[in-house]
Amino acid sequence: MGKKTFYITTPIYYMSNKLHIGNAYCTVVTDSMARYKKLRGYDVKFLTGTDDHGQKVERMAQKAGKTPQDFVDGLAELSKNLWDVMNCEYDIFMRTTQPFHIKACQKLFRTLYEKGDIYKAEYEGLYCIECETFFRPANVPDKLCLDCNRGLDTVREESYFFRQSKYADALLRHIEQNPDFIRPEFRKNEMVSFLKSGLEDIAVTRTTIKWGIPVDFDPKHVIYVWFDALPNYATALGLFGEDDTEYKKYWPADVHMVGKDILRFHTILWPAMLLALGEPLPKSIYGTGFLLSDGAKMSKSKGNVIDPIELTQKYGVDAVRYFLMREIALGQDGNCTELALVNRINADLANDLGNLLSRTVGMIDKYFAGEVPETQSRTSFDDSLTETCKSSAAKAAEAMDQLDFTEALTEIWAMIRRANKYVDETEPWVLHRNNEQGALARVLYMLAETLRHASILVSPVMPQASAEIFRQLGIYNDKLKSWDSLEFGKLPAKVNIEKGGTLFPRIDVKAALGGAEKENEPVPSLPQITIDDFAKLDLRVGIIKECEKASDKLLKSQIDIGGQTRQILSGIAEWYKPEDMVGKRVVVVTNLKPIKLRGFMSEGMILASGEGTGGSPVRLVTVEGDPPAGTGVR
Ligand code: MSP
């Protein structure tokens, strides 16, 4: 039996401008998913491309003093270059100006016309060139676009119409019967209410523009840009072309990744076209959120865009990919700032992952001249690390199957942090000092094996970093890089490392973001207090004895504060796992009035730094050494 297929697509981007990080986001998500599916053994097809037609493109070309074709060709080359830089490995680069697509679209149009699902009538309406969208006058009394708020043009002309209304009921039934058809769930509800409010037929040709695909049997009409663009996903595989082998093999698409602003075209117009043609519908359409800059959608026309090429040149491609996939929960909007990116690089990539690799490889080099010998019996620390690796891999896979890379990466990082903690617990330098070579070998093997797991799991998001980790661990056998090898202990006993450079260098925030600007920012402050005010706080060392999750955000800890145990709730579940809390010496405000949170009493507060916003993590204030519980803190 052949491999299972997986067909995933990005939107085809308008060639009216250079692409920005918001566009790149969609392609990076798609690429990560495509890579994940390849890793899981699927026969993957990944399409991206360019939407070359439309009135906006025509106008921009005119402004640039170029023919539309020259104009889009130039931008298409830039897009290809961007995907190379972002390490996005597409299989098909689709362009709507390709002759085979033009022919296929004309055939599709004719087929629907002959079937009676396209008919000619008089059209009167309002059109937004920016969004390439028609509106009914009744829906837009102030003649402003409902999406971008720009002024609308009045259009009155003879048009061909697509009988979309005919398919509303069938579409509603399909949505009900296929829970994954529109994701995320809350977007599905928006689309369903839109459908239920009544679907109208839609004008699908224009006589006033030239830059598009002419209707072959009535060439003064040019096909509406969305009616030409949506079928690209199928014509790229050969639908209405000369050879439809690939179409038969890969269609229906498994996922169309699209921005939430174009979800309606993909979940209503495109499926209605397919229903009219009698072709299968895509299995799933996922609407992603927007990358925001200071709370507003990043877009060329607003002039608030970040150039992805500049960003990758400054911070490296994998760091940018990691940031996009980790920071912005799929489906939600997310702020994209350089500061948040730098914080992620320093905390997650340099501190956690990079540090784990450099200390592991460094110790193997130092203590065993680059080769870890056979190992000895296991300890309870080993079991705990093995368990974490196993459960993190399983949970990460489950999350990636659902396209939830934020959750997947959180799980993978739980494993990486557990391994760093394991180093502190096992103290390899002490083992070396005491000449416990067997135990030391075991510790280093465990770390190398955890890193091999991490490298496999992060490879869809950070292919280069993953390759570098394998290289430094001396792993060249592809079997040991495969998903099937995610089993603790598969790494052969003898590890031959190849020490390399720093995986992710720490970034100096001031230098990267312009020190002067930051220095002038006032430090937020509260009114002065006296020492007597301060003395009102009863701060003590607390030792966390037990901890569990009380909600998505809250951890519930039992803390020994010297002679008594307090139950304290803290909003830190996003940054700490309950098992990582146990044993920590924290600073507790013991005389804070108890309150009830989520039905649990909280009798005090533990101190931590950071607000947890903009990507910067919350970090607990811990106490050095081992003072007994209850020791006063001044
Ligand atoms: N050409 C159409 C798509 C046709 S698909 C058959 C189009 N092109 S676009 O270039 O305007 O947008 C492409 C994608 O970029 C859309 O999914 C859109 O949501 C996405 N983004 C544009 N700005 C964005 C952000 N600021 N953030 C995230 N995605 C954004 O629409």
Short mmCIF file of C-alpha atoms and ligand atoms in Angstrom, two decimals, residues 10-16 19-26 50-51 56 130-131 225-226 229-233 257-262 266 288-292 296-300 305, ligand 1:
data_model
loop_
_atom_site.label_atom_id
_atom_site.label_comp_id
_atom_site.label_asym_id
_atom_site.label_seq_id
_atom_site.Cartn_x
_atom_site.Cartn_y
_atom_site.Cartn_z
CA THR A 10 -1.19 28.51 1.91
CA PRO A 11 -3.26 31.27 0.33
CA ILE A 12 -1.79 32.45 -2.93
CA TYR A 13 -0.54 35.93 -2.11
CA TYR A 14 -1.52 39.05 -4.01
CA MET A 15 1.35 40.33 -6.04
CA SER A 16 0.52 43.95 -5.40
CA LEU A 19 5.23 40.27 1.33
CA HIS A 20 5.57 41.03 5.04
CA ILE A 21 5.93 39.00 8.22
CA GLY A 22 2.12 38.60 8.49
CA ASN A 23 2.09 36.78 5.15
CA ALA A 24 5.22 34.86 6.06
CA TYR A 25 3.50 33.68 9.23
CA CYS A 26 0.91 31.72 7.25
CA THR A 50 0.89 34.00 -6.16
CA ASP A 51 -2.43 35.58 -6.99
CA LYS A 56 -5.29 46.22 -7.17
CA GLU A 130 -8.23 46.87 -1.68
CA CYS A 131 -10.08 43.73 -0.59
CA VAL A 225 -10.17 37.59 -9.19
CA TRP A 226 -11.45 35.30 -6.39
CA ALA A 229 -7.80 32.36 -7.55
CA LEU A 230 -9.70 29.79 -5.48
CA PRO A 231 -9.58 27.02 -8.10
CA ASN A 232 -5.76 27.25 -8.12
CA TYR A 233 -5.63 24.66 -5.35
CA MET A 257 -4.40 27.45 5.80
CA VAL A 258 -5.83 30.94 5.35
CA GLY A 259 -6.06 34.19 7.29
CA LYS A 260 -9.32 34.89 9.10
CA ASP A 261 -10.04 37.77 6.68
CA ILE A 262 -10.34 35.39 3.76
CA HIS A 266 -12.64 29.63 1.39
CA THR A 288 -5.39 31.96 11.38
CA GLY A 289 -5.32 35.19 13.36
CA PHE A 290 -3.43 38.36 12.55
CA LEU A 291 -0.01 39.48 13.54
CA LEU A 292 -0.52 42.81 15.21
CA ALA A 296 -3.35 46.92 14.94
CA LYS A 297 -3.24 44.49 12.01
CA MET A 298 0.10 44.65 10.34
CA SER A 299 -0.42 45.58 6.72
CA LYS A 300 1.43 47.30 3.90
CA VAL A 305 4.91 46.04 8.71
N1 MSP B 1 -4.84 36.66 -2.82
C1 MSP B 1 -5.67 36.46 -1.69
C2 MSP B 1 -5.72 35.01 -1.33
C3 MSP B 1 -6.24 34.11 -2.39
S1 MSP B 1 -6.21 32.45 -1.93
C4 MSP B 1 -7.01 31.67 -3.10
C5 MSP B 1 -5.11 37.26 -0.51
N2 MSP B 1 -3.85 37.60 -0.58
S2 MSP B 1 -3.09 38.53 0.51
O1 MSP B 1 -1.74 38.62 0.04
O2 MSP B 1 -3.79 39.74 0.70
O3 MSP B 1 -3.15 37.78 1.86
C6 MSP B 1 -2.63 36.51 1.99
C7 MSP B 1 -2.68 36.03 3.40
O4 MSP B 1 -1.89 36.85 4.25
C8 MSP B 1 -4.08 36.02 3.98
O5 MSP B 1 -4.31 34.76 4.58
C9 MSP B 1 -4.05 37.08 5.03
O6 MSP B 1 -4.87 36.79 6.12
C10 MSP B 1 -2.60 37.01 5.44
N3 MSP B 1 -2.19 38.21 6.16
C11 MSP B 1 -2.09 39.48 5.71
N4 MSP B 1 -1.74 40.30 6.76
C12 MSP B 1 -1.62 39.55 7.89
C13 MSP B 1 -1.21 39.78 9.21
N5 MSP B 1 -0.92 40.98 9.66
N6 MSP B 1 -1.12 38.72 10.03
C14 MSP B 1 -1.37 37.43 9.62
N7 MSP B 1 -1.76 37.18 8.38
C15 MSP B 1 -1.96 38.22 7.53
O7 MSP B 1 -5.87 37.52 0.40
#
